[in-house]
Short mmCIF file of C-alpha atoms in Angstrom, two decimals:
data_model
loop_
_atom_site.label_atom_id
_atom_site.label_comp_id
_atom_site.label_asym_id
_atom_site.label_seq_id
_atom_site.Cartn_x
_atom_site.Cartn_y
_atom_site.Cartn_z
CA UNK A 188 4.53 -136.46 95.62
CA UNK A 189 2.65 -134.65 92.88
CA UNK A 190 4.91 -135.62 89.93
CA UNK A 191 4.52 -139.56 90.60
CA UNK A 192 1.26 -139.34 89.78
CA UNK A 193 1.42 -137.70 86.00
CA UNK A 194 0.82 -139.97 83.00
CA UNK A 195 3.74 -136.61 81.53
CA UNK A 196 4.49 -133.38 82.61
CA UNK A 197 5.25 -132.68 79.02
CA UNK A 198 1.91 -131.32 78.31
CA UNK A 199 1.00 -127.78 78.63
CA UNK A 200 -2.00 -127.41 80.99
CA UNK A 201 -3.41 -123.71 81.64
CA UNK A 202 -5.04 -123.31 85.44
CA UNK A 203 -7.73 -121.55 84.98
CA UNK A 204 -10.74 -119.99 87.65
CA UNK A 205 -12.93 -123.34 87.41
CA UNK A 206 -9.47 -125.55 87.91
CA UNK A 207 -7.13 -126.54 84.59
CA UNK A 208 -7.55 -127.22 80.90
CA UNK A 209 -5.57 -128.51 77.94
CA UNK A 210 -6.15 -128.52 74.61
CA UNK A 211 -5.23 -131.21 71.75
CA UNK A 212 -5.06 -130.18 68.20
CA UNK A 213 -6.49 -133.32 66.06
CA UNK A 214 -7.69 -133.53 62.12
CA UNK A 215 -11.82 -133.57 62.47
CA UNK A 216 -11.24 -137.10 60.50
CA UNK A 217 -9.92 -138.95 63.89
CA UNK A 218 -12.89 -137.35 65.79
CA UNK A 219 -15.38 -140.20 65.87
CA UNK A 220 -12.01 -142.78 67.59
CA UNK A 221 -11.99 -140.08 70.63
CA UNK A 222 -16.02 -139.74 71.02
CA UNK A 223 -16.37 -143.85 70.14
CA UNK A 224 -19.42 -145.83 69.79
CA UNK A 225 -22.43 -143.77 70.90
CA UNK A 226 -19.88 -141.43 73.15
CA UNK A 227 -18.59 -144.79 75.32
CA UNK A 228 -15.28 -143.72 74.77
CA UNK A 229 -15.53 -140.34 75.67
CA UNK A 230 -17.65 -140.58 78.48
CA UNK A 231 -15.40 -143.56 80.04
CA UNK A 232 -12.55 -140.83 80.07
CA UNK A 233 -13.94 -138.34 81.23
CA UNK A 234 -15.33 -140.81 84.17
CA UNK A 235 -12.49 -142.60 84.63
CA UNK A 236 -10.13 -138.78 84.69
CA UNK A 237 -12.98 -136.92 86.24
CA UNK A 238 -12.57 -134.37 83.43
CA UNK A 239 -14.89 -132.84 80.59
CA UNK A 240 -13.65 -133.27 77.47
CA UNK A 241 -15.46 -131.12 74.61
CA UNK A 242 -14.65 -132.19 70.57
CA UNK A 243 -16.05 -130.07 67.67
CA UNK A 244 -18.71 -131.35 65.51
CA UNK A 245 -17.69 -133.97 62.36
CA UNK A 246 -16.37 -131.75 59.82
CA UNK A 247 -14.96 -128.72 61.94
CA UNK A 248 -11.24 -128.45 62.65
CA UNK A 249 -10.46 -127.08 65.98
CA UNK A 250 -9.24 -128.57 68.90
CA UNK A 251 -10.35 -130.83 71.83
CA UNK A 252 -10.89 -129.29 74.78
CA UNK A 253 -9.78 -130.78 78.34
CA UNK A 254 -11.21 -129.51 81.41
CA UNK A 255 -10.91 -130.47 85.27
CA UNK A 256 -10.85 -129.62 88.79
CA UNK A 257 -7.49 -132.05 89.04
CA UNK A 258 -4.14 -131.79 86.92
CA UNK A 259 -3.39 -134.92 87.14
CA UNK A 260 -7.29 -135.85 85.99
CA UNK A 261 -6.55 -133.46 83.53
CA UNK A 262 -2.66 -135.31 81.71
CA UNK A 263 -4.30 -138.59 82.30
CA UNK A 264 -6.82 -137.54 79.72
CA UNK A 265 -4.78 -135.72 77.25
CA UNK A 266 -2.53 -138.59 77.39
CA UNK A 267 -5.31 -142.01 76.75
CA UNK A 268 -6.40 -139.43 74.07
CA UNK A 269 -3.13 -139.09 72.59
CA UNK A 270 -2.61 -142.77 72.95
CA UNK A 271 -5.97 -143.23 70.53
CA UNK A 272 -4.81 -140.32 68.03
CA UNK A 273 -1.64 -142.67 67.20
CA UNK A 274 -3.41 -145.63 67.46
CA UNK A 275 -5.80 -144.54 64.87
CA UNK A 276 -3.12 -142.68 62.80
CA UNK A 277 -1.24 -145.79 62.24
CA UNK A 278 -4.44 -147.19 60.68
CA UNK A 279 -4.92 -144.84 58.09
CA UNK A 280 -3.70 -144.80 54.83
CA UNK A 281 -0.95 -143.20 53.49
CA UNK A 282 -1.57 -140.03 51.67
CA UNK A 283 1.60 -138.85 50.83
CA UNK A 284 5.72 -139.74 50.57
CA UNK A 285 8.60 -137.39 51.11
CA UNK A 286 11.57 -137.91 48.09
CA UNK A 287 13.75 -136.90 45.91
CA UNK A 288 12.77 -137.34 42.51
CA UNK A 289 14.91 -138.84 39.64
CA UNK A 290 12.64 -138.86 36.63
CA UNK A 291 14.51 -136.68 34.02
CA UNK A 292 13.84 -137.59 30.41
CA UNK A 293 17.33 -138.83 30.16
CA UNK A 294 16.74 -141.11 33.12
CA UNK A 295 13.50 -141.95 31.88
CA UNK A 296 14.93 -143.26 28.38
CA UNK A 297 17.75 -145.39 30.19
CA UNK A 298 15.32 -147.07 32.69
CA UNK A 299 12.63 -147.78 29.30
CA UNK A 300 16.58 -149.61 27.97
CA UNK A 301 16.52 -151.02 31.15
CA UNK A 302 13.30 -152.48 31.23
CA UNK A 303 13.23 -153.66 27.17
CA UNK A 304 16.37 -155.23 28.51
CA UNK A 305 14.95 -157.40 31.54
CA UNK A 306 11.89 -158.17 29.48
CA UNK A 307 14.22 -159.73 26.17
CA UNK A 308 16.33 -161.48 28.67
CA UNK A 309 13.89 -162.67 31.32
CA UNK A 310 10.34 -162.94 30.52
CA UNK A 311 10.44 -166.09 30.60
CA UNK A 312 11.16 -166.38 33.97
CA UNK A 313 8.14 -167.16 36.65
CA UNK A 314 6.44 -163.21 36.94
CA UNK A 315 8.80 -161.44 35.18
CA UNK A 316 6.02 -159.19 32.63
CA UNK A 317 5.60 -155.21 32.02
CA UNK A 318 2.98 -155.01 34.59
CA UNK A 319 5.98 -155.29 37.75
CA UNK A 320 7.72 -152.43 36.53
CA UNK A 321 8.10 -148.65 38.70
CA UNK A 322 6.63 -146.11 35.80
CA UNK A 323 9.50 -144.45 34.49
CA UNK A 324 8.17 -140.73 35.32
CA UNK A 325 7.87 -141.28 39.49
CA UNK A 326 11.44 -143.04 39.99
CA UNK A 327 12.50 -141.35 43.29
CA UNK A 328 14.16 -141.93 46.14
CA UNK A 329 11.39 -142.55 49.41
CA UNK A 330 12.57 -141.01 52.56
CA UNK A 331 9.29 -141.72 54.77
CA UNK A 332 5.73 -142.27 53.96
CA UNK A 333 3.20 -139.58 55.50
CA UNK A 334 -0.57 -139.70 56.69
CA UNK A 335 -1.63 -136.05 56.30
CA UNK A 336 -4.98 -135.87 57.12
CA UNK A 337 -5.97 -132.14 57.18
CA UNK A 338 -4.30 -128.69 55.00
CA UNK A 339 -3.15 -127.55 58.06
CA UNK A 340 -0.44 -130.98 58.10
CA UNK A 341 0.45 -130.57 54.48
CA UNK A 342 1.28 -126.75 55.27
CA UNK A 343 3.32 -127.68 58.83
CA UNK A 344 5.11 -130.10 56.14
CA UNK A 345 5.95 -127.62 53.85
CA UNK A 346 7.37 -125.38 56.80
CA UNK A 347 9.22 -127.89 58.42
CA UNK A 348 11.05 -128.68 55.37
CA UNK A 349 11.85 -125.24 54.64
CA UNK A 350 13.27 -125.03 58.45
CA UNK A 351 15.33 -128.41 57.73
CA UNK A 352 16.50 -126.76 54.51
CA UNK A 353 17.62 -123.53 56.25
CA UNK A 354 19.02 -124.92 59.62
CA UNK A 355 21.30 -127.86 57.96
CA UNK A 356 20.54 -128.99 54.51
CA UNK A 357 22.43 -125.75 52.57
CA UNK A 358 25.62 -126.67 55.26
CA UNK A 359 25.39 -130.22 54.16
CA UNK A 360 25.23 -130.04 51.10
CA UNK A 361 28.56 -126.69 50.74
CA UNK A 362 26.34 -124.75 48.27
CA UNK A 363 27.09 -127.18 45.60
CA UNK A 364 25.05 -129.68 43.33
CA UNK A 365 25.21 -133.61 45.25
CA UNK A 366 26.57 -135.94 42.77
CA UNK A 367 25.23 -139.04 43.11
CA UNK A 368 25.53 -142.91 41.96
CA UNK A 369 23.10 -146.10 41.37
CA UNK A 370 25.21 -148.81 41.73
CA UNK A 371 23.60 -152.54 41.34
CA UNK A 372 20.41 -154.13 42.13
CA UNK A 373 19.40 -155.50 45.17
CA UNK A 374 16.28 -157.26 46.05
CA UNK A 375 14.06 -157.24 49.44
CA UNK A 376 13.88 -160.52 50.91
CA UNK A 377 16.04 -163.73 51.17
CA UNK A 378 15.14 -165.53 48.29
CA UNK A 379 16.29 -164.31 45.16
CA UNK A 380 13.71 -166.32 43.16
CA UNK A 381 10.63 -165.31 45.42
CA UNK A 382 10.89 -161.29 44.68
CA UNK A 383 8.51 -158.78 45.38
CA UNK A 384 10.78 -155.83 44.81
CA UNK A 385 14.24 -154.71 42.56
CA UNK A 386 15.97 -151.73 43.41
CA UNK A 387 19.05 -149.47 42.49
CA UNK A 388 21.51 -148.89 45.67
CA UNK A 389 22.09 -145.09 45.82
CA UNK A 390 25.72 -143.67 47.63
CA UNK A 391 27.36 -140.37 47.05
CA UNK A 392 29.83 -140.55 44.02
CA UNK A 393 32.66 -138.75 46.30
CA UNK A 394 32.27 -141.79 48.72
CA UNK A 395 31.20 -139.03 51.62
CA UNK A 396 28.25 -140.36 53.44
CA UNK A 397 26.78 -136.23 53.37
CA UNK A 398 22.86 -137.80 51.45
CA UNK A 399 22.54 -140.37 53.99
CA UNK A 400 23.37 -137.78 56.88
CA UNK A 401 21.23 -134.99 55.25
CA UNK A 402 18.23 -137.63 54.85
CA UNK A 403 18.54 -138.81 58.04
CA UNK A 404 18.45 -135.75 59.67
CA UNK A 405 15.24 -134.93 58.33
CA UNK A 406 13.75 -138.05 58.86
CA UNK A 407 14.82 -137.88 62.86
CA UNK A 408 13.59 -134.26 62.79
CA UNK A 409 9.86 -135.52 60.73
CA UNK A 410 9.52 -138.22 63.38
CA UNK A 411 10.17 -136.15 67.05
CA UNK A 412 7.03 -134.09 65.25
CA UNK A 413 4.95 -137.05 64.84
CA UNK A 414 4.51 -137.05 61.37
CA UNK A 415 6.69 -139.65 60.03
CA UNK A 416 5.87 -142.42 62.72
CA UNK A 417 9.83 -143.42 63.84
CA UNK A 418 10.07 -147.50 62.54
CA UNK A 419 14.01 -146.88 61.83
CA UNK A 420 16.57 -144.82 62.83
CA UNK A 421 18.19 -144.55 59.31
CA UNK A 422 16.75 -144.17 55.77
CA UNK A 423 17.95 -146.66 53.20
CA UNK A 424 18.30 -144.94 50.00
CA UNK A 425 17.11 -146.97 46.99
CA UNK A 426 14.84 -146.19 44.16
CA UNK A 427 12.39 -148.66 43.52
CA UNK A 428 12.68 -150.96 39.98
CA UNK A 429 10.50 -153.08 40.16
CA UNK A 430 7.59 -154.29 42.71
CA UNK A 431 4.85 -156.68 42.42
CA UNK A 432 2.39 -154.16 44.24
CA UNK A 433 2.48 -152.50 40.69
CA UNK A 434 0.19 -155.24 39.30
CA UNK A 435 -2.56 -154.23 40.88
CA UNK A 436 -1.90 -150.82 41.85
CA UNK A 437 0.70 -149.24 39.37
CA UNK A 438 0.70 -146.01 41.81
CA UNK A 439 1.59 -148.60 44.68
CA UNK A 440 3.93 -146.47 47.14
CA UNK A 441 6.90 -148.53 49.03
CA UNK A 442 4.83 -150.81 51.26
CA UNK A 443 1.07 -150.46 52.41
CA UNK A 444 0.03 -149.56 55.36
CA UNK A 445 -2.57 -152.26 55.68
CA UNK A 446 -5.83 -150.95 56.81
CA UNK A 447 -8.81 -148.78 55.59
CA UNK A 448 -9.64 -144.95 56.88
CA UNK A 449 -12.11 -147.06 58.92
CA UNK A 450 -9.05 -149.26 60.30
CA UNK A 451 -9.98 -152.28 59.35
CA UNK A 452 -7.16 -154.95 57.81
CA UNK A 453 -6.45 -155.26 53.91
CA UNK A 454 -5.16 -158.35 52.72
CA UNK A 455 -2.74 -157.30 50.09
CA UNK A 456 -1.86 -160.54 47.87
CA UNK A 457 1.40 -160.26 46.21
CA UNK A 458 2.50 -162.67 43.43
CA UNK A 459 6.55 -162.63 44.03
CA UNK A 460 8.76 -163.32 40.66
CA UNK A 461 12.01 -164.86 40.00
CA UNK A 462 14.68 -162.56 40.23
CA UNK A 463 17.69 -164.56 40.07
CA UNK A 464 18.92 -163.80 35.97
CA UNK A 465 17.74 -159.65 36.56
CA UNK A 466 20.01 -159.56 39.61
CA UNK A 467 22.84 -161.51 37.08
CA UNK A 468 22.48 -159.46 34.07
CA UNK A 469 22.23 -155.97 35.64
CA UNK A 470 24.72 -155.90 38.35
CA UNK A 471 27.45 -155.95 35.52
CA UNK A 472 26.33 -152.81 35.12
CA UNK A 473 26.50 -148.60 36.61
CA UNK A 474 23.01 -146.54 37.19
CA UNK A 475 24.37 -143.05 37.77
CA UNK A 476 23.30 -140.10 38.88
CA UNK A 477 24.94 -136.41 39.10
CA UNK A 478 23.97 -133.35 40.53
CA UNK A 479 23.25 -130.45 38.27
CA UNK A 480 25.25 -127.01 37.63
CA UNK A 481 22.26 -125.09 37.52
CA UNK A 482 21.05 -122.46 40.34
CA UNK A 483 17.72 -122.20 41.47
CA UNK A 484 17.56 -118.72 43.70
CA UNK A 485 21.59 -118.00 44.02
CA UNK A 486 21.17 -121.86 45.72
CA UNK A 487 23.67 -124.97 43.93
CA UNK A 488 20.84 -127.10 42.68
CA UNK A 489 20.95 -130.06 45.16
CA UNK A 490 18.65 -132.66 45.52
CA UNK A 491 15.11 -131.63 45.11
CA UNK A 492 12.49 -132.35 47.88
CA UNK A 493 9.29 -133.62 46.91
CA UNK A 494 6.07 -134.51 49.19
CA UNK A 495 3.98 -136.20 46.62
CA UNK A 496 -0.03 -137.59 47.34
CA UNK A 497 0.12 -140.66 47.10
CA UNK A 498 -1.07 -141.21 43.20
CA UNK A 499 -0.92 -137.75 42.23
CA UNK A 500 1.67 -135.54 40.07
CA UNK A 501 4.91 -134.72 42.46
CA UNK A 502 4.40 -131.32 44.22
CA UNK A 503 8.15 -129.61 44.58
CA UNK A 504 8.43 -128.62 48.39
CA UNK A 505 12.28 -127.33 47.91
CA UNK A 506 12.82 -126.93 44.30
CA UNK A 507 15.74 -128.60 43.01
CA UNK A 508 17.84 -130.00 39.76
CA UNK A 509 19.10 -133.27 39.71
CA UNK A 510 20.25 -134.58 35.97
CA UNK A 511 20.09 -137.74 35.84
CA UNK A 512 21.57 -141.01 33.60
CA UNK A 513 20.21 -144.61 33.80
CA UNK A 514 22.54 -146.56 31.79
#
C-alpha cells in the first residue's frame, strides 16, 4: 500500500515529465545545516531518498528544490529536511517578541515609585540593586518569543496578525477599549528568597477571561504556522518587574534561548536575589491598567500589538491605546 510508506502526505509534491518535485521555502541563513560539512549532509539524503536536492547559493533566498523518480523518495526528503530546519531553528536566537506594550508616561512614573520604593525598603536584602530592574519604557506583556530570520518572516508576521485581528480579535474584544488590572507580584520559582524574576499578574478588570482567550488564540494560530515553536498551550499574562538577566543584559527578553546562530550552548549565569520582603510590601498593593476611550481608524482602542527586535524600539504591528496606571 502506497500510503504506508510516506514519512506525510501533507506535503505538496508536483509530478512532473522526469518523475516528482517539491519545493521547501527556507531563510538562506539555515542553508549551510541542509548542505552540512563539505555537502555530507546533503549528499547522504539525497543517497539515502534517491532524490536531487538543489539549495541556492549562501546569501540568496529562494527555495530548495526536491527532485526524484519516486514520491515516496521524494516526502522522505522534504521531511529529514524539515526535521533539520526546526532543529536548527530552535538553536537560533531570538530576534523578536510579540506584546502588548504598557509603557505610558503615567505607567512609567508609577513603576520609577515602584522601584524607589523596593530599593528604600529592600536593598539591603541579598541582590536586591537598580541593575535587576525591567526599564520602565519596554514594560509589556510577552505573548511568544519569535526567530525571524529573513524580511519575508517579519512581513508573513505582520499579515498574520492583521488576519488574527480581522477574523477574531475586533469580535473579542465588542469594539470597545479592554480594561485591564495588575494585581500582585508573583515570582518564578519555588523559593521566594532565590529569585530570578518579579512580575505583575494581569486579568481583565470585568473578571471575563476575553485577553487570555484573545491571546491565546493568536498564540495557537502563530504556532500551527511554525513561527512561535508550540512549548504551551496557554499564554500566562504577566509583565516582567524585575529579572536578574537585566544585569548583564538590560535588553534581556523573557528567557534565552541558549545557543549561538552557530548553535552552540551559552551558559547564562544568573545571580538570583531575595525576594521575600518585595513580595510582602507590594502585594498590599493594586497595579492597574484600563483601556483607553480613544479610536484609532473608527476601531475602540484595544490592546495594541507589538512585534519588537529583540533590543530595538517597539514597532506597532496593530496600533493601539492602552492608558495605563502603576500605583
Amino acid at each position: 500500500m502506497e500510503g504506508a510508506d510516506e514519512p506525510c502526505d501533507a506535503y505538496e509534491v508536483e509530478q512532473t515529465a522526469q518523475g516528482f518535485r517539491a519545493t521547501v521555502s527556507a531563510p538562506s541563513l539555515l542553508y549551510k545545516h541542509i548542505v552540512g560539512k563539505r555537502g555530507d549532509t546533503k549528499k547522504k539524503i539525497e543517497m539515502e531518498t534517491k532524490t536531487s536536492i538543489t539549495i541556492p547559493k549562501p546569501g540568496q533566498d529562494g527555495e530548495i528544490v526536491i527532485t526524484g523518480h519516486h514520491r515516496n523518495g521524494v516526502i522522505s526528503a522534504r521531511t529529514r529536511i524539515d526535521v533539520l530546519l526546526d532543529t536548527f531553528r530552535r538553536k537560533q536566537p531570538f530576534t523578536h517578541f510579540l506584546s502588548f506594550f504598557l509603557n505610558e508616561a503615567e505607567v512609567q512614573e508609577g513603576f520609577l515609585k515602584f522601584q524607589e520604593k523596593v530599593l528604600e525598603k529592600c536593598s539591603k536584602d541579598r541582590g536586591v540593586d537598580s541593575s535587576v530592574f525591567q526599564n520602565p519604557k519596554k514594560l509589556h506583556l510577552t505573548i511568544g518569543m519569535l526567530v525571524l530570520l529573513s524580511e519575508q518572516e517579519v512581513q508573513q508576521t505582520r499579515e498574520m496578525l492583521q488576519r488574527c485581528k480581522e477574523e477574531f480579535i475586533n469580535d473579542i474584544a465588542g469594539g470597545k477599549p479592554l480594561q485591564v488590572e495588575m494585581a500582585g507580584i508573583e515570582y518564578m520559582n519555588d523559593d521566594p528568597g532565590m529569585v530570578d524574576v518579579l512580575y505583575a499578574k494581569v486579568h481583565m478588570k470585568d473578571g471575563s477571561n476575553r485577553l487570555q482567550e484573545l491571546v491565546d488564540r493568536v498564540l495557537e494560530r502563530f504556532q500551527a504556522s511554525g513561527l512561535i515553536v508550540k512549548e504551551w498551550n496557554s499564554v500566562k499574562l504577566h509583565a516582567t518587574v524585575m529579572n536578574t538577566l537585566f544585569r548583564k543584559d538590560p535588553n534581556a527578553e523573557g528567557r534565552y534561548n541558549l545557543y549561538t546562530a552557530d548553535g552552540k550552548y551559552i551558559f547564562k549565569e544568573r545571580e538570583s536575589f531575595d525576594g521575600r520582603n518585595i513580595l510582602k510590601e507590594t502585594n498590599m498593593h493594586i497595579l492597574k491598567t484600563a483601556g483607553s476611550t480613544a479610536h484609532r481608524a473608527g476601531t475602540a482602542g484595544w490592546l495594541g500589538f507589538i512585534l519588537q527586535f529583540c533590543g530595538s524600539d517597539p514597532e506597532p504591528l496593530i496600533p493601539g491605546i492602552l492608558n495605563s496606571v502603576f500605583t
